[in-house]
mmCIF file of C-alpha atoms in Angstrom:
data_model
loop_
_atom_site.group_PDB
_atom_site.id
_atom_site.type_symbol
_atom_site.label_atom_id
_atom_site.label_comp_id
_atom_site.label_asym_id
_atom_site.label_seq_id
_atom_site.Cartn_x
_atom_site.Cartn_y
_atom_site.Cartn_z
ATOM 1 C CA LYS A 1 -10.927 3.627 49.578
ATOM 2 C CA PHE A 2 -11.138 3.115 45.833
ATOM 3 C CA GLU A 3 -13.859 0.908 44.492
ATOM 4 C CA LYS A 4 -12.641 -2.496 43.365
ATOM 5 C CA GLY A 5 -10.785 -2.075 40.051
ATOM 6 C CA GLN A 6 -10.673 1.750 40.329
ATOM 7 C CA GLN A 7 -6.856 1.749 40.503
ATOM 8 C CA ARG A 8 -6.832 -0.002 37.129
ATOM 9 C CA ARG A 9 -8.430 3.051 35.438
ATOM 10 C CA PRO A 10 -6.989 6.511 34.858
ATOM 11 C CA TYR A 11 -7.928 9.170 37.398
ATOM 12 C CA ILE A 12 -7.017 12.729 38.417
ATOM 13 C CA PHE A 13 -6.007 14.213 41.737
ATOM 14 C CA VAL A 14 -4.811 17.616 42.897
ATOM 15 C CA ILE A 15 -2.234 18.302 45.622
ATOM 16 C CA ASP A 16 -1.055 21.555 47.142
ATOM 17 C CA SER A 17 2.554 22.751 47.429
ATOM 18 C CA ASN A 18 2.940 20.804 50.693
ATOM 19 C CA GLY A 19 1.838 17.532 49.133
ATOM 20 C CA ILE A 20 -1.652 17.432 50.680
ATOM 21 C CA TYR A 21 -4.479 15.990 48.581
ATOM 22 C CA ILE A 22 -6.998 18.675 47.658
ATOM 23 C CA ILE A 23 -9.023 16.587 45.202
ATOM 24 C CA HIS A 24 -8.957 12.800 44.894
ATOM 25 C CA PRO A 25 -11.502 10.167 43.789
ATOM 26 C CA ASP A 26 -10.965 8.393 47.126
ATOM 27 C CA LYS A 27 -12.651 10.821 49.555
ATOM 28 C CA GLN A 28 -10.702 9.396 52.510
ATOM 29 C CA ARG A 29 -7.413 10.689 51.083
ATOM 30 C CA ILE A 30 -8.530 14.332 50.878
ATOM 31 C CA MET A 31 -6.490 16.517 53.257
ATOM 32 C CA LYS A 32 -3.979 13.707 53.772
ATOM 33 C CA HIS A 33 -0.347 13.786 52.691
ATOM 34 C CA PHE A 34 0.758 12.531 49.262
ATOM 35 C CA ASP A 35 3.486 9.983 49.902
ATOM 36 C CA LYS A 36 5.727 10.956 46.951
ATOM 37 C CA ASN A 37 8.131 13.904 46.435
ATOM 38 C CA VAL A 38 6.130 16.955 45.356
ATOM 39 C CA GLY A 39 9.197 19.218 45.141
ATOM 40 C CA ASN A 40 10.221 17.955 41.712
ATOM 41 C CA MET A 41 6.694 18.418 40.404
ATOM 42 C CA MET A 42 6.533 21.977 41.700
ATOM 43 C CA ALA A 43 10.016 22.845 40.391
ATOM 44 C CA THR A 44 9.454 21.631 36.834
ATOM 45 C CA HIS A 45 5.849 22.925 36.606
ATOM 46 C CA ARG A 46 4.933 20.144 34.211
ATOM 47 C CA GLY A 47 6.180 16.717 33.241
ATOM 48 C CA THR A 48 5.805 12.984 33.234
ATOM 49 C CA CYS A 49 7.094 10.286 35.531
ATOM 50 C CA VAL A 50 6.589 6.590 36.135
ATOM 51 C CA MET A 51 5.993 5.373 39.658
ATOM 52 C CA GLU A 52 4.055 2.852 41.618
ATOM 53 C CA VAL A 53 0.785 4.286 42.925
ATOM 54 C CA ASP A 54 -1.261 2.078 45.265
ATOM 55 C CA GLY A 55 0.793 -0.924 44.176
ATOM 56 C CA VAL A 56 0.161 -0.328 40.469
ATOM 57 C CA LYS A 57 2.911 0.812 38.112
ATOM 58 C CA SER A 58 1.508 4.012 36.587
ATOM 59 C CA TRP A 59 2.404 6.967 34.416
ATOM 60 C CA LEU A 60 1.853 10.323 36.091
ATOM 61 C CA TYR A 61 1.297 13.429 33.982
ATOM 62 C CA TYR A 62 1.401 16.608 36.063
ATOM 63 C CA ARG A 63 1.189 20.360 35.710
ATOM 64 C CA THR A 64 1.390 23.165 38.252
ATOM 65 C CA VAL A 65 -1.593 25.505 38.555
ATOM 66 C CA ASN A 66 0.348 28.739 39.223
ATOM 67 C CA LEU A 67 -2.361 30.919 40.745
ATOM 68 C CA VAL A 68 -2.967 28.566 43.677
ATOM 69 C CA ASN A 69 0.372 26.679 43.664
ATOM 70 C CA TRP A 70 -1.317 23.326 43.257
ATOM 71 C CA VAL A 71 -0.266 20.383 41.120
ATOM 72 C CA MET A 72 -2.856 18.585 38.990
ATOM 73 C CA VAL A 73 -1.851 14.957 38.383
ATOM 74 C CA ILE A 74 -3.333 12.486 35.894
ATOM 75 C CA VAL A 75 -2.575 8.880 36.827
ATOM 76 C CA VAL A 76 -2.709 6.318 34.034
ATOM 77 C CA PRO A 77 -1.914 2.720 35.002
ATOM 78 C CA GLU A 78 0.639 1.168 32.676
ATOM 79 C CA ASN A 79 -1.655 -1.782 31.913
ATOM 80 C CA VAL A 80 -4.184 0.682 30.412
ATOM 81 C CA ILE A 81 -1.510 2.075 28.103
ATOM 82 C CA LEU A 82 -0.308 -1.401 27.177
ATOM 83 C CA ALA A 83 -3.862 -2.668 26.619
ATOM 84 C CA ASN A 84 -4.414 0.099 24.093
ATOM 85 C CA ALA A 85 -1.070 -0.701 22.491
ATOM 86 C CA LYS A 86 -2.034 -4.379 22.220
ATOM 87 C CA VAL A 87 -5.326 -3.492 20.571
ATOM 88 C CA LEU A 88 -3.518 -1.128 18.206
ATOM 89 C CA ASN A 89 -0.961 -3.845 17.374
ATOM 90 C CA ILE A 90 -3.759 -6.296 16.585
ATOM 91 C CA ILE A 91 -5.492 -3.731 14.368
ATOM 92 C CA ILE A 92 -2.239 -2.948 12.551
ATOM 93 C CA LEU A 93 -1.539 -6.653 12.087
ATOM 94 C CA LEU A 94 -5.023 -7.245 10.678
ATOM 95 C CA VAL A 95 -4.784 -4.277 8.313
ATOM 96 C CA MET A 96 -1.349 -5.401 7.114
ATOM 97 C CA THR A 97 -2.575 -8.972 6.609
ATOM 98 C CA ILE A 98 -5.612 -7.816 4.646
ATOM 99 C CA GLY A 99 -3.421 -5.430 2.634
ATOM 100 C CA LEU A 100 -0.882 -8.128 1.820
ATOM 101 C CA LEU A 101 -3.669 -10.524 0.848
ATOM 102 C CA ALA A 102 -5.165 -7.875 -1.446
ATOM 103 C CA ILE A 103 -1.754 -7.207 -3.028
ATOM 104 C CA TYR A 104 -1.191 -10.953 -3.461
ATOM 105 C CA LEU A 105 -4.581 -11.441 -5.139
ATOM 106 C CA PHE A 106 -4.083 -8.402 -7.387
ATOM 107 C CA CYS A 107 -0.595 -9.533 -8.461
ATOM 108 C CA ARG A 108 -1.807 -13.078 -9.037
ATOM 109 C CA HIS A 109 -4.652 -11.781 -11.211
ATOM 110 C CA GLN A 110 -2.292 -9.545 -13.205
ATOM 111 C CA ILE A 111 0.238 -12.340 -13.712
ATOM 112 C CA ARG A 112 -2.439 -14.742 -14.905
ATOM 113 C CA LYS A 113 -3.904 -12.056 -17.162
ATOM 114 C CA THR A 114 -0.473 -11.602 -18.736
ATOM 115 C CA THR A 115 0.595 -15.250 -18.941
ATOM 116 C CA THR A 116 -2.666 -16.824 -20.145
ATOM 117 C CA PRO A 117 -2.203 -15.570 -23.734
ATOM 118 C CA LEU A 118 1.368 -16.891 -23.633
ATOM 119 C CA LYS A 119 0.042 -20.346 -22.734
ATOM 120 C CA HIS A 120 -2.378 -20.130 -25.660
ATOM 121 C CA PHE A 121 0.517 -19.112 -27.895
ATOM 122 C CA ALA A 122 2.518 -22.111 -26.714
ATOM 123 C CA ASP A 123 -0.393 -24.429 -27.566
ATOM 124 C CA THR A 124 -0.734 -22.798 -31.008
ATOM 125 C CA VAL A 125 2.997 -23.137 -31.684
ATOM 126 C CA ASP A 126 2.801 -26.829 -30.760
ATOM 127 C CA GLN A 127 0.024 -27.232 -33.358
ATOM 128 C CA MET A 128 2.102 -25.341 -35.934
ATOM 129 C CA ALA A 129 5.134 -27.521 -35.158
ATOM 130 C CA MET A 130 3.018 -30.554 -36.115
ATOM 131 C CA GLY A 131 2.419 -28.961 -39.518
ATOM 132 C CA ASN A 132 -1.003 -27.445 -38.892
ATOM 133 C CA PHE A 133 -0.250 -23.918 -40.094
ATOM 134 C CA SER A 134 -3.917 -22.965 -40.274
ATOM 135 C CA THR A 135 -4.302 -23.087 -36.493
ATOM 136 C CA LEU A 136 -5.998 -19.892 -35.315
ATOM 137 C CA LEU A 137 -3.911 -17.665 -33.084
ATOM 138 C CA PRO A 138 -5.545 -16.509 -29.832
ATOM 139 C CA GLU A 139 -7.232 -13.088 -29.987
ATOM 140 C CA ILE A 140 -5.269 -10.293 -28.268
ATOM 141 C CA LYS A 141 -7.015 -7.067 -27.288
ATOM 142 C CA ASN A 142 -4.060 -5.226 -25.738
ATOM 143 C CA GLY A 143 -1.380 -3.302 -27.606
ATOM 144 C CA ASP A 144 1.514 -4.566 -25.462
ATOM 145 C CA GLU A 145 4.370 -7.013 -25.997
ATOM 146 C CA VAL A 146 1.947 -9.918 -26.163
ATOM 147 C CA ARG A 147 0.268 -8.201 -29.126
ATOM 148 C CA GLN A 148 3.685 -7.852 -30.813
ATOM 149 C CA LEU A 149 4.278 -11.548 -30.191
ATOM 150 C CA HIS A 150 0.867 -12.311 -31.717
ATOM 151 C CA ASP A 151 1.712 -10.279 -34.832
ATOM 152 C CA ALA A 152 5.116 -11.973 -35.144
ATOM 153 C CA PHE A 153 3.458 -15.405 -34.938
ATOM 154 C CA ALA A 154 0.870 -14.374 -37.528
ATOM 155 C CA ASN A 155 3.660 -13.249 -39.903
ATOM 156 C CA MET A 156 5.572 -16.467 -39.258
ATOM 157 C CA GLN A 157 2.436 -18.527 -39.859
ATOM 158 C CA THR A 158 1.812 -16.781 -43.195
ATOM 159 C CA SER A 159 5.464 -17.116 -44.239
ATOM 160 C CA LEU A 160 5.572 -20.804 -43.315
ATOM 161 C CA THR A 161 2.343 -21.482 -45.210
ATOM 162 C CA ILE A 162 3.762 -19.788 -48.353
ATOM 163 C CA PHE A 163 7.116 -21.552 -47.916
ATOM 164 C CA VAL A 164 5.498 -24.993 -47.507
ATOM 165 C CA ASP A 165 3.244 -24.391 -50.538
ATOM 166 C CA GLU A 166 6.264 -23.387 -52.646
ATOM 167 C CA LEU A 167 8.198 -26.363 -51.302
ATOM 168 C CA ARG A 168 5.347 -28.686 -52.309
ATOM 169 C CA LYS A 169 5.221 -27.151 -55.795
ATOM 170 C CA THR A 170 8.982 -27.437 -56.161
ATOM 171 C CA THR A 171 8.958 -31.012 -54.874
ATOM 172 C CA THR A 172 6.110 -31.913 -57.223
ATOM 173 C CA GLN A 173 7.920 -30.294 -60.176
ATOM 174 C CA LYS A 174 11.145 -32.048 -59.223
ATOM 175 C CA ALA A 175 9.391 -35.404 -58.966
ATOM 176 C CA SER A 176 7.701 -34.815 -62.320
ATOM 177 C CA LEU A 177 11.002 -33.786 -63.913
ATOM 178 C CA GLU A 178 12.780 -36.833 -62.485
ATOM 179 C CA SER A 179 9.986 -39.044 -63.742
ATOM 180 C CA GLU A 180 10.282 -37.530 -67.230
ATOM 181 C CA LEU A 181 14.079 -37.933 -67.160
ATOM 182 C CA LYS A 182 13.705 -41.545 -66.106
ATOM 183 C CA ILE A 183 11.237 -42.198 -68.928
ATOM 184 C CA ALA A 184 13.532 -40.424 -71.398
ATOM 185 C CA ASN A 185 16.502 -42.375 -70.123
ATOM 186 C CA ASP A 186 14.668 -45.671 -70.509
#
């Protein structure tokens, strides 16, 4: 008889062309008849089949040894195959989860790296909208679209400063001229 739990592990046995066990881990089965059809195994020389062996659903991998007309059979219980598949599934799931987390963190970092200067630009534009044209623009080290936006804001800031100065001069001159005209009119 097998030791307790032996049928839950893979094992090998050899049978002759008549279906008699030549080699088997259970010594009591040697020289006894294999209870399954050996004819198909002998005819195909090699193959795979699924059958119940000692009450355990198993995969049998067999090959004929031509010189002696024996069949060598490897018995792998299905639960062994499925246990390995479950472990592999868990490993794949963990690797995918870690990979997705890494991608998420990388994308989040890149998005923040790109959008942070835009937030600073928005704050600067709010200051400029309140009339503070001397507000310093955030420093940009890249040569990308954000740098182009920075340069456009710098040009706009310079143009607005010149325009407001000219507007003040013109307004002052206009007020002075109106004051002189009023005095002359009086």
